[in-house]
mmCIF file of C-alpha atoms in Angstrom:
data_model
loop_
_atom_site.group_PDB
_atom_site.id
_atom_site.type_symbol
_atom_site.label_atom_id
_atom_site.label_comp_id
_atom_site.label_asym_id
_atom_site.label_seq_id
_atom_site.Cartn_x
_atom_site.Cartn_y
_atom_site.Cartn_z
ATOM 1 C CA MET A 1358 -19.498 9.896 43.336
ATOM 2 C CA ARG A 1359 -20.350 9.181 39.624
ATOM 3 C CA THR A 1360 -17.694 6.370 39.338
ATOM 4 C CA LEU A 1361 -18.871 4.935 42.740
ATOM 5 C CA THR A 1362 -22.505 5.014 41.695
ATOM 6 C CA ARG A 1363 -21.613 3.301 38.349
ATOM 7 C CA GLN A 1364 -19.448 0.684 40.083
ATOM 8 C CA ALA A 1365 -22.154 -0.260 42.622
ATOM 9 C CA LEU A 1366 -24.764 -0.500 39.868
ATOM 10 C CA GLU A 1367 -22.581 -2.804 37.856
ATOM 11 C CA VAL A 1368 -21.815 -5.024 40.952
ATOM 12 C CA ALA A 1369 -25.550 -5.198 41.425
ATOM 13 C CA ARG A 1370 -26.044 -6.163 37.723
ATOM 14 C CA CYS A 1371 -23.315 -8.884 37.738
ATOM 15 C CA GLN A 1372 -23.969 -10.054 41.356
ATOM 16 C CA SER A 1373 -20.205 -10.538 41.422
ATOM 17 C CA PHE A 1374 -17.248 -8.073 42.167
ATOM 18 C CA SER A 1375 -15.034 -10.142 39.925
ATOM 19 C CA LYS A 1376 -17.374 -10.089 36.887
ATOM 20 C CA ALA A 1377 -18.087 -6.408 37.461
ATOM 21 C CA ALA A 1378 -14.417 -5.639 37.630
ATOM 22 C CA VAL A 1379 -13.928 -7.207 34.199
ATOM 23 C CA VAL A 1380 -16.786 -5.134 32.740
ATOM 24 C CA LEU A 1381 -15.369 -2.046 34.280
ATOM 25 C CA SER A 1382 -11.658 -2.775 33.467
ATOM 26 C CA SER A 1383 -10.782 -2.628 37.243
ATOM 27 C CA SER A 1384 -9.385 -5.028 39.735
ATOM 28 C CA GLN A 1385 -11.707 -6.874 42.079
ATOM 29 C CA SER A 1386 -9.955 -5.326 45.087
ATOM 30 C CA ALA A 1387 -10.308 -1.852 43.666
ATOM 31 C CA LEU A 1388 -13.908 -2.320 42.928
ATOM 32 C CA SER A 1389 -14.590 -3.692 46.405
ATOM 33 C CA ASN A 1390 -12.815 -0.753 48.017
ATOM 34 C CA ALA A 1391 -14.918 1.564 45.905
ATOM 35 C CA VAL A 1392 -18.186 -0.042 46.973
ATOM 36 C CA ALA A 1393 -17.076 0.038 50.552
ATOM 37 C CA THR A 1394 -16.379 3.825 50.165
ATOM 38 C CA LEU A 1395 -19.822 4.465 48.758
ATOM 39 C CA GLU A 1396 -21.337 2.296 51.691
ATOM 40 C CA ALA A 1397 -19.358 4.407 54.147
ATOM 41 C CA GLN A 1398 -20.386 7.641 52.424
ATOM 42 C CA LEU A 1399 -23.983 6.595 52.702
ATOM 43 C CA GLY A 1400 -23.812 5.039 56.114
ATOM 44 C CA LEU A 1401 -25.542 1.864 54.739
ATOM 45 C CA THR A 1402 -24.562 -1.609 53.669
ATOM 46 C CA LEU A 1403 -25.784 -2.103 50.036
ATOM 47 C CA PHE A 1404 -24.953 -5.703 49.494
ATOM 48 C CA ALA A 1405 -25.245 -9.039 51.071
ATOM 49 C CA ARG A 1406 -21.912 -10.732 50.726
ATOM 50 C CA THR A 1407 -20.945 -14.486 50.673
ATOM 51 C CA THR A 1408 -17.633 -15.911 49.651
ATOM 52 C CA ARG A 1409 -19.110 -16.775 46.270
ATOM 53 C CA GLN A 1410 -21.739 -14.118 45.545
ATOM 54 C CA VAL A 1411 -22.833 -10.573 46.212
ATOM 55 C CA SER A 1412 -26.475 -9.536 45.972
ATOM 56 C CA PRO A 1413 -28.200 -6.134 46.383
ATOM 57 C CA ASN A 1414 -29.944 -5.991 49.706
ATOM 58 C CA ALA A 1415 -33.099 -3.912 50.600
ATOM 59 C CA ALA A 1416 -31.200 -0.560 51.108
ATOM 60 C CA PHE A 1417 -29.686 -1.019 47.538
ATOM 61 C CA LYS A 1418 -32.932 -1.806 46.049
ATOM 62 C CA ALA A 1419 -34.608 1.187 47.581
ATOM 63 C CA LEU A 1420 -31.742 3.504 46.537
ATOM 64 C CA ARG A 1421 -31.297 2.040 42.932
ATOM 65 C CA PRO A 1422 -33.837 4.369 41.182
ATOM 66 C CA GLY A 1423 -32.160 7.258 42.667
ATOM 67 C CA LEU A 1424 -28.635 5.931 41.877
ATOM 68 C CA GLU A 1425 -29.504 5.346 38.262
ATOM 69 C CA ARG A 1426 -31.135 8.890 37.927
ATOM 70 C CA LEU A 1427 -28.047 10.329 39.585
ATOM 71 C CA LEU A 1428 -25.759 8.578 36.923
ATOM 72 C CA ARG A 1429 -28.022 9.784 34.016
ATOM 73 C CA ALA A 1430 -28.078 13.320 35.399
ATOM 74 C CA GLU A 1431 -24.355 13.553 35.845
ATOM 75 C CA GLN A 1432 -23.843 12.293 32.278
ATOM 76 C CA ALA A 1433 -26.341 14.691 30.953
ATOM 77 C CA LEU A 1434 -24.592 17.542 32.812
ATOM 78 C CA VAL A 1435 -21.173 16.537 31.224
ATOM 79 C CA GLU A 1436 -22.789 16.459 27.807
ATOM 80 C CA THR A 1437 -24.479 19.926 28.339
ATOM 81 C CA THR A 1438 -21.413 21.383 29.633
ATOM 82 C CA ALA A 1439 -19.410 20.268 26.636
ATOM 83 C CA ALA A 1440 -22.031 21.490 24.255
ATOM 84 C CA LEU A 1441 -21.927 24.946 25.965
ATOM 85 C CA ARG A 1442 -18.222 25.021 25.418
ATOM 86 C CA GLY A 1443 -18.939 24.179 21.878
ATOM 87 C CA ARG A 1444 -16.990 21.091 21.789
ATOM 88 C CA ALA A 1445 -17.874 17.417 21.666
ATOM 89 C CA GLN A 1446 -17.191 15.746 24.929
ATOM 90 C CA ALA A 1447 -14.246 13.234 24.631
ATOM 91 C CA ARG A 1448 -13.143 10.706 27.091
ATOM 92 C CA MET A 1449 -9.807 9.132 27.275
ATOM 93 C CA ARG A 1450 -9.238 6.040 29.562
ATOM 94 C CA VAL A 1451 -5.742 5.349 30.746
ATOM 95 C CA GLY A 1452 -5.075 1.966 32.103
ATOM 96 C CA LEU A 1453 -2.466 1.865 34.818
ATOM 97 C CA SER A 1454 -0.759 -1.020 36.730
ATOM 98 C CA PRO A 1455 -1.273 -0.811 40.471
ATOM 99 C CA ILE A 1456 2.612 -0.845 40.883
ATOM 100 C CA VAL A 1457 3.018 2.380 38.732
ATOM 101 C CA ASP A 1458 4.031 5.394 40.758
ATOM 102 C CA THR A 1459 1.109 7.833 40.182
ATOM 103 C CA GLU A 1460 3.323 10.777 41.185
ATOM 104 C CA ARG A 1461 4.993 10.207 37.837
ATOM 105 C CA ILE A 1462 1.881 10.056 35.850
ATOM 106 C CA ASP A 1463 0.131 13.041 37.458
ATOM 107 C CA PRO A 1464 2.301 15.735 35.922
ATOM 108 C CA VAL A 1465 1.952 14.294 32.433
ATOM 109 C CA LEU A 1466 -1.820 14.100 32.850
ATOM 110 C CA ARG A 1467 -2.046 17.670 34.116
ATOM 111 C CA ARG A 1468 -0.194 18.901 31.142
ATOM 112 C CA PHE A 1469 -2.444 16.974 28.740
ATOM 113 C CA GLU A 1470 -5.465 18.161 30.549
ATOM 114 C CA ALA A 1471 -4.364 21.754 30.384
ATOM 115 C CA GLN A 1472 -3.878 21.436 26.567
ATOM 116 C CA HIS A 1473 -7.063 19.406 25.927
ATOM 117 C CA PRO A 1474 -9.700 20.615 28.370
ATOM 118 C CA GLU A 1475 -12.474 19.041 26.403
ATOM 119 C CA VAL A 1476 -11.175 15.599 27.057
ATOM 120 C CA GLU A 1477 -12.275 13.811 30.344
ATOM 121 C CA VAL A 1478 -9.316 11.616 31.481
ATOM 122 C CA GLU A 1479 -10.298 8.417 33.359
ATOM 123 C CA LEU A 1480 -7.693 6.507 35.137
ATOM 124 C CA VAL A 1481 -8.452 2.780 35.385
ATOM 125 C CA GLU A 1482 -6.420 0.259 37.357
ATOM 126 C CA LEU A 1483 -5.438 -2.666 35.401
ATOM 127 C CA ASN A 1484 -3.541 -5.871 36.184
ATOM 128 C CA LEU A 1485 -1.113 -7.911 34.081
ATOM 129 C CA ALA A 1486 -3.967 -10.059 32.708
ATOM 130 C CA ASP A 1487 -5.623 -6.804 31.276
#
């Protein structure tokens, strides 16, 4: 849920799926799907959408403080866990084209993660412009 929370907060900040997608190094469609997934999980619509703009609705505004706390708490948990393991938490972002067969990427990432458990691997969908 951490990524979904972060994505929804960024959409609210930018008031645009396209602008938030640029900030998050994602495609607009992937971001839109992620927010729809979060809305389905919560059983609430979080944004008022028009063809040109998206704006947080009353439900999002009521949930925003909790979403922000959740994101901070999850990051603190990641950092604490890394400290308990005696390692600095590292993150590697891997940009993938939507046309890449993820079944080919998965074994490579699994081997990397097994050799480097301290590194959090984040897959990011990119398009040709990125």
